[in-house]
mmCIF file of C-alpha atoms in Angstrom:
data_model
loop_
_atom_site.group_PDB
_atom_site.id
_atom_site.type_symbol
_atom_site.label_atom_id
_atom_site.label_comp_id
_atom_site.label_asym_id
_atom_site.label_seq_id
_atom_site.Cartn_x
_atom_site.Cartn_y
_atom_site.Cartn_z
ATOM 1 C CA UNK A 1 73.729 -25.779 -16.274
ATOM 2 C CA UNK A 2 73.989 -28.437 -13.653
ATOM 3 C CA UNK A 3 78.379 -28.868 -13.048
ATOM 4 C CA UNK A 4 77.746 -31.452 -10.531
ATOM 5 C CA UNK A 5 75.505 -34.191 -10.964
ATOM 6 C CA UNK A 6 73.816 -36.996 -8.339
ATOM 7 C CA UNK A 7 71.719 -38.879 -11.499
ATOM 8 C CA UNK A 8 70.212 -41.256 -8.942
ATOM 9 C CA UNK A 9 67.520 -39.354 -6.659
ATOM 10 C CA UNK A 10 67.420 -42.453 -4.779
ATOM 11 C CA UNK A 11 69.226 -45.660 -3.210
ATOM 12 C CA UNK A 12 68.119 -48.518 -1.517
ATOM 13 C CA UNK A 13 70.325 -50.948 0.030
ATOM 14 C CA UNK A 14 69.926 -54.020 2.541
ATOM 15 C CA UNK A 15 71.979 -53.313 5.660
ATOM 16 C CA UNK A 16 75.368 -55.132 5.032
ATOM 17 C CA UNK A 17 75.570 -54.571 1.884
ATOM 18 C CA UNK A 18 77.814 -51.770 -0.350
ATOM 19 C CA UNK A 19 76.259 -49.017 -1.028
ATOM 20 C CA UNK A 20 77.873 -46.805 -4.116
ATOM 21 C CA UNK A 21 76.957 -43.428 -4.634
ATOM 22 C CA UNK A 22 77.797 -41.795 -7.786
ATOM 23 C CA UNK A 23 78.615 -38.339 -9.139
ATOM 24 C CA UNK A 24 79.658 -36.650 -12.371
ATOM 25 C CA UNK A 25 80.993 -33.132 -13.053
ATOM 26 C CA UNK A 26 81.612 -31.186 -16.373
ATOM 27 C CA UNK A 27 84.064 -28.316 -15.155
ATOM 28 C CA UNK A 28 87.713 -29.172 -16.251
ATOM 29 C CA UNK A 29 88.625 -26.585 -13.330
ATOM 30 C CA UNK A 30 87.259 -28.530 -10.535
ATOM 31 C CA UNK A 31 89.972 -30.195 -8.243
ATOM 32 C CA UNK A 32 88.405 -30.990 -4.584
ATOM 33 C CA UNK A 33 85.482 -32.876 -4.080
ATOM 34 C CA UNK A 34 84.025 -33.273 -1.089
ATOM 35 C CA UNK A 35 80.486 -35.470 0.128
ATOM 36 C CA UNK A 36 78.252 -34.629 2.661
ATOM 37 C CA UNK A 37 75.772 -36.385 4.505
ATOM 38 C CA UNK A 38 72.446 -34.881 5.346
ATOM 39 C CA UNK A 39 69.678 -35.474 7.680
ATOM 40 C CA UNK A 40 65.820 -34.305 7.167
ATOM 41 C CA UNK A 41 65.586 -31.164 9.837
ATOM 42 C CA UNK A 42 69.448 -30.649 9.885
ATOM 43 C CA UNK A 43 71.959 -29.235 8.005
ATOM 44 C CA UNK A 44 74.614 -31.155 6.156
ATOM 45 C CA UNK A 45 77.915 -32.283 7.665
ATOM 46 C CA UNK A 46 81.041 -33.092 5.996
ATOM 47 C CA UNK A 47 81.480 -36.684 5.041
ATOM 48 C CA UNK A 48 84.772 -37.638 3.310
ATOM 49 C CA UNK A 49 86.734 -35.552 0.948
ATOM 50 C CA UNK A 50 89.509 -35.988 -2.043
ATOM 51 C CA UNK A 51 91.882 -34.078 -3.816
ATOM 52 C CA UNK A 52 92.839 -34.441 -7.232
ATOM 53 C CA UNK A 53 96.555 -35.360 -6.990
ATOM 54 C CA UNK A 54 94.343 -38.980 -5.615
ATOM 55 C CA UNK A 55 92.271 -41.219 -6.867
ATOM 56 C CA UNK A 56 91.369 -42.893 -3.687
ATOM 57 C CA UNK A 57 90.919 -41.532 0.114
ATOM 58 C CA UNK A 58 89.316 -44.306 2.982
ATOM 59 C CA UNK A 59 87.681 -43.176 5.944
ATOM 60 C CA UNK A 60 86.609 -46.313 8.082
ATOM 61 C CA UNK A 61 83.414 -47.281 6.091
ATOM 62 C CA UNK A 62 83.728 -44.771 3.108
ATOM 63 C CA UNK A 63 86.099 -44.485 0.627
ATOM 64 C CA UNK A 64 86.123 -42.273 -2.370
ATOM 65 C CA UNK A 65 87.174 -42.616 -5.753
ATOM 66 C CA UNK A 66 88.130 -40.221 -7.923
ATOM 67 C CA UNK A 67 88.300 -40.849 -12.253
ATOM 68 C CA UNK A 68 89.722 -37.812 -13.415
ATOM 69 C CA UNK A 69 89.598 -38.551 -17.049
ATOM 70 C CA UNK A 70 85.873 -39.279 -16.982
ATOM 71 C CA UNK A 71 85.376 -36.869 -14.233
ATOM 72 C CA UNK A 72 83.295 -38.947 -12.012
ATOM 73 C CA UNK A 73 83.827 -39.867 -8.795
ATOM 74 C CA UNK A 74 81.751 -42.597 -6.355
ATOM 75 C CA UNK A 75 81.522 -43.072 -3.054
ATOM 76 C CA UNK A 76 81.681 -46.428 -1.560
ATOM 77 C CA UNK A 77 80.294 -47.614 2.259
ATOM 78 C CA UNK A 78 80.672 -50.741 3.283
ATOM 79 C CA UNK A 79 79.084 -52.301 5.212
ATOM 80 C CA UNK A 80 76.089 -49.881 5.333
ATOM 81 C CA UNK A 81 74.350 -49.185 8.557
ATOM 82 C CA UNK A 82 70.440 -48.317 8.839
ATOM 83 C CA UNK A 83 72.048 -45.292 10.315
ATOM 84 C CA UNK A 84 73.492 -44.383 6.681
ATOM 85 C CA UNK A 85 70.127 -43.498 5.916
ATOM 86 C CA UNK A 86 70.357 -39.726 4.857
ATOM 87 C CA UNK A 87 70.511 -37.618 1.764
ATOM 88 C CA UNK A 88 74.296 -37.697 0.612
ATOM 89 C CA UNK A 89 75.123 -34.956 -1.575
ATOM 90 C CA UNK A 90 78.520 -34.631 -3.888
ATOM 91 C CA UNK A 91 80.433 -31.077 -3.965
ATOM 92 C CA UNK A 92 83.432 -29.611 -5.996
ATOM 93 C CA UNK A 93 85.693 -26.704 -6.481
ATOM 94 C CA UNK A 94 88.468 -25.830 -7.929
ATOM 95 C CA UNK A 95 91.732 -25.996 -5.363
ATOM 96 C CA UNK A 96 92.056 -23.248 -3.046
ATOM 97 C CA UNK A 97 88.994 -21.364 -3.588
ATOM 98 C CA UNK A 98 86.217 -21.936 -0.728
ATOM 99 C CA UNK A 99 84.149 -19.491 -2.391
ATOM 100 C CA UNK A 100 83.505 -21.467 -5.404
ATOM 101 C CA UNK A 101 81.861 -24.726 -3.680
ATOM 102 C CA UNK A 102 79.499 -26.259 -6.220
ATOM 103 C CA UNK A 103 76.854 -29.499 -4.949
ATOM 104 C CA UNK A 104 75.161 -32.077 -7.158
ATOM 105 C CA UNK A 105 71.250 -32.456 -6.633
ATOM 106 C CA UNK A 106 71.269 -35.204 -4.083
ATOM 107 C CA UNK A 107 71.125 -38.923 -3.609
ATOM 108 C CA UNK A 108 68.721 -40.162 -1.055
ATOM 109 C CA UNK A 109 70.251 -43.517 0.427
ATOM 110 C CA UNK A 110 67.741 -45.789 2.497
ATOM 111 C CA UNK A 111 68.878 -48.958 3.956
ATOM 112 C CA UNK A 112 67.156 -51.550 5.170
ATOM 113 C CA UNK A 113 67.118 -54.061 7.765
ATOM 114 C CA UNK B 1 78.768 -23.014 22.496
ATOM 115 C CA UNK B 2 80.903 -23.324 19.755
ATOM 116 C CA UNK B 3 79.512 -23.538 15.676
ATOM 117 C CA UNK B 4 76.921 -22.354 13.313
ATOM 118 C CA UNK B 5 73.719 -21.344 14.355
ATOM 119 C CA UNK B 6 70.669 -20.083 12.326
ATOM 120 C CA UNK B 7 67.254 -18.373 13.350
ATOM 121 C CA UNK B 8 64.759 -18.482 13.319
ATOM 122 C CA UNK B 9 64.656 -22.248 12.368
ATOM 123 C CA UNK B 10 60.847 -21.837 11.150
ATOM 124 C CA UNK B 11 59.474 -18.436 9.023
ATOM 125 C CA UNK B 12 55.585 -17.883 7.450
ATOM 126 C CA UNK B 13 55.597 -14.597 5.831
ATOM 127 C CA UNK B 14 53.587 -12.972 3.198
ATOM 128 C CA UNK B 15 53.881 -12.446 0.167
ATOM 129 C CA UNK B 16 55.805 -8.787 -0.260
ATOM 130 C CA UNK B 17 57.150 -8.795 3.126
ATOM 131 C CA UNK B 18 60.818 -7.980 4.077
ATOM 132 C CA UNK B 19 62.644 -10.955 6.227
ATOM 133 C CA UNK B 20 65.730 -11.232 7.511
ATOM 134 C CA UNK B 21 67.434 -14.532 8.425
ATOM 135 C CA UNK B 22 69.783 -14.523 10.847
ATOM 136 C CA UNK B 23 73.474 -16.465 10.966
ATOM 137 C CA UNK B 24 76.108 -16.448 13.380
ATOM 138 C CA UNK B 25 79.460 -18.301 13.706
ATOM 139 C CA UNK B 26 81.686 -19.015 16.392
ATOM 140 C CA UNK B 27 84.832 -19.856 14.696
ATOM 141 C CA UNK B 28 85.980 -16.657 13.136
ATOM 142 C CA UNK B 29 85.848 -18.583 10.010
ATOM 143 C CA UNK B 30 86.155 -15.622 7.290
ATOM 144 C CA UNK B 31 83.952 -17.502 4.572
ATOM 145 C CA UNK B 32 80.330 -17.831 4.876
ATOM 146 C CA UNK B 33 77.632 -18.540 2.713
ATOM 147 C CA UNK B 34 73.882 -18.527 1.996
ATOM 148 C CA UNK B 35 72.483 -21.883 0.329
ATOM 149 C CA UNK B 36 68.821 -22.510 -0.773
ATOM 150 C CA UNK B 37 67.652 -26.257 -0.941
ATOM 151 C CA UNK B 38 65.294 -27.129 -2.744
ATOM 152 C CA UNK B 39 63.793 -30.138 -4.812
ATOM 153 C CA UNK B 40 65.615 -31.475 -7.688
ATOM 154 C CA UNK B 41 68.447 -28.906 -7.760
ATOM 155 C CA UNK B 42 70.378 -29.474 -4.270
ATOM 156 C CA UNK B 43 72.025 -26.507 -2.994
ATOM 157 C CA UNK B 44 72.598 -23.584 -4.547
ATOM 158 C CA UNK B 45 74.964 -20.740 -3.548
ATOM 159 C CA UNK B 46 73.058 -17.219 -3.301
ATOM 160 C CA UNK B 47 75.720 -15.235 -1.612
ATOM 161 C CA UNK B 48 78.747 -15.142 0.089
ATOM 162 C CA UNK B 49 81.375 -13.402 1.685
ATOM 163 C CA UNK B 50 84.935 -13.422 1.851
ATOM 164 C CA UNK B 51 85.736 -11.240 5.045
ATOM 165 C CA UNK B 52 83.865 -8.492 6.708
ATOM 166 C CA UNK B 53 82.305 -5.978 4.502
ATOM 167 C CA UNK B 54 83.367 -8.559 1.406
ATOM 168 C CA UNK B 55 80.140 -9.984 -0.178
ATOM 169 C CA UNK B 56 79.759 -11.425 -3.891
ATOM 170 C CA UNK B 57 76.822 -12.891 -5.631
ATOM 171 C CA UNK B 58 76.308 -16.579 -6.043
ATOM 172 C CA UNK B 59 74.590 -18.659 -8.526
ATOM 173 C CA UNK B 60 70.689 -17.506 -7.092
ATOM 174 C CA UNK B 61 71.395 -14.074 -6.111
ATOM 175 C CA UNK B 62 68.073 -12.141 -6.888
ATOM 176 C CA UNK B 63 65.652 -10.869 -4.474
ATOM 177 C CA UNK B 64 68.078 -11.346 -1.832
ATOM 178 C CA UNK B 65 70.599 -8.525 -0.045
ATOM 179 C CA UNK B 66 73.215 -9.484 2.711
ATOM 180 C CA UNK B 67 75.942 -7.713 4.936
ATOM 181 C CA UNK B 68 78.783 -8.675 6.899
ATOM 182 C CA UNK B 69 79.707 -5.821 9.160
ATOM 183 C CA UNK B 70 81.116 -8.147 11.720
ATOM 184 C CA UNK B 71 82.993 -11.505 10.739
ATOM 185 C CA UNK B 72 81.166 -13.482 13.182
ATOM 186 C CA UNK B 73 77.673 -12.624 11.787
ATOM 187 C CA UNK B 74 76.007 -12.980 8.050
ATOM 188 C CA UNK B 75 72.441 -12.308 7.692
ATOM 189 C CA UNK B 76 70.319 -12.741 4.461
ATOM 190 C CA UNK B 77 67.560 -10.247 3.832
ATOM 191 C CA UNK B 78 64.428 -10.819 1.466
ATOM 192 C CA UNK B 79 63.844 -8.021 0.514
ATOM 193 C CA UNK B 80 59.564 -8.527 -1.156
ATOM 194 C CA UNK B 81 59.118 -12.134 -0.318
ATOM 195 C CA UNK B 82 58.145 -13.880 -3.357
ATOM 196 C CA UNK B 83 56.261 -17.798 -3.429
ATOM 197 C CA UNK B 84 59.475 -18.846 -5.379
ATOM 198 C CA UNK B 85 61.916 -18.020 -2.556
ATOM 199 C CA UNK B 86 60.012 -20.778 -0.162
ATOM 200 C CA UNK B 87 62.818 -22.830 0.425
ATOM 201 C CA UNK B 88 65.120 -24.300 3.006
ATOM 202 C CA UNK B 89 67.851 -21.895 3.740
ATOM 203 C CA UNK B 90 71.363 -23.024 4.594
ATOM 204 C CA UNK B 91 74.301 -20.821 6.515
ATOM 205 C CA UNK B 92 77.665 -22.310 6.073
ATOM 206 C CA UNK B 93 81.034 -21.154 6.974
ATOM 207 C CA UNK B 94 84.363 -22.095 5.313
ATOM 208 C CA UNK B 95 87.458 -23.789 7.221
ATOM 209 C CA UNK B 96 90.613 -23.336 4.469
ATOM 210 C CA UNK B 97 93.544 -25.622 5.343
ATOM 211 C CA UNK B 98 95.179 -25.204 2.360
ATOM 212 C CA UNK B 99 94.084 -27.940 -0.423
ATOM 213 C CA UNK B 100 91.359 -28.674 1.954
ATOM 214 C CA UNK B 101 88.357 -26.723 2.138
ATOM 215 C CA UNK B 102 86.023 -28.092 4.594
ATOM 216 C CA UNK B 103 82.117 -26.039 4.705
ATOM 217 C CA UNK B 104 80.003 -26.295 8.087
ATOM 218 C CA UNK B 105 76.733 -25.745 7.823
ATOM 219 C CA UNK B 106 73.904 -24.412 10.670
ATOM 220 C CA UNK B 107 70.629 -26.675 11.012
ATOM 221 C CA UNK B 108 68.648 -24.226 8.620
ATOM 222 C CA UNK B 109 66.053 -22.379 7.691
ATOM 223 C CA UNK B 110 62.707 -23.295 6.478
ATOM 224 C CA UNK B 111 61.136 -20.218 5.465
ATOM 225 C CA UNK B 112 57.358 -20.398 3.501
ATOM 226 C CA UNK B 113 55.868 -17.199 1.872
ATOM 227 C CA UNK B 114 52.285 -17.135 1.608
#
């Protein structure tokens, strides 16, 4: 049973342009979500992350929203960058419990010149 | 140097063979983690640990044993390599600040069994 979900494998975008990555959870209990950015041959780094007492957190380029109530959450960059070009994948757990760190499937973003 | 580090980066092994893959952090960070990648289901938790000598199954845990006799090290052992556990291993440690929970992950493992 798949708690966090990435429903679009892929993402193309002209450089410029918004890119919006989307995710979707099931578990009620969930109350941190973090994204993470991921290129072929290395391991993932830590992108942007939000807490559920928000509904928005910026970060230069990204921002992250958070819809509690239909438990999704997107993230937006803007402009995108050729350099944006990675695998971005969504994770969640429920507050103060690192051991519980659950990641969606994976949305590969490609933009282009 | 400071971080994560993982080895060997690259692992053929046969089918039946025992394999151990190697993680060591820098950080004292008292989580760490084993994650598989693979197509069409992201990354999946096999183990962790919550201090030294403190291990607990994740969502993939079979096949695989781990230890943690020292904090700074975490290594995953196949114990019969199987086809099914080719896959592109991740290490990651855990950084708590409170509400924020913040995973670092080594470059990984790509490990085929023939």
């Amino acid at each position: 049973d798949q708690q966090v979900k990435q429903n679009s494998p892929s993402l193309s975008v002209q450089e410029g342009r918004i890119s919006i990555l989307n995710c979707d959870y099931t578990n009620s209990m969930f109350d941190y979500f973090l994204w993470y950015k991921k290129y072929p041959a290395e391991g993932p780094t830590f992108l942007i992350s939000i807490s559920s007492i928000k509904d928005k957190n910026e970060d230069g380029r990204f921002t992250v929203f958070l819809n509690k109530s239909a438990k999704h959450l997107s993230l937006h960059i803007v402009p995108s960058q050729p350099g944006d070009s990675a695998v971005y994948f969504c994770a969640a757990t429920p507050a103060g419990t690192a051991s519980k760190l659950t990641f969606g499937t994976g949305t590969r973003l490609q933009v282009t010149l | 140097d400071a971080g994560i580090t993982q080895s060997p980066r690259y692992k053929i092994t046969e089918t039946g063979r025992q394999v151990t893959l190697m993680c060591h952090q820098t950080w004292s960070h008292s989580y760490m983690f084993w994650y598989r990648q693979d197509l069409g289901h992201g990354l999946r938790l096999i183990y962790y640990s919550a201090a030294a000598d403190i291990t607990d199954k994740g969502e993939v845990p079979d096949g695989y044993v781990v230890s943690r006799s020292k904090t700074e090290n975490f290594p995953l052992t196949l114990e019969s390599a199987t086809r099914s556990q080719t896959s592109v291993y991740f290490c990651a440690s855990f950084r708590d600040r409170g509400l924020n929970t913040e995973a670092f992950f080594g470059q990984g493992t790509r490990l085929t069994v023939v």
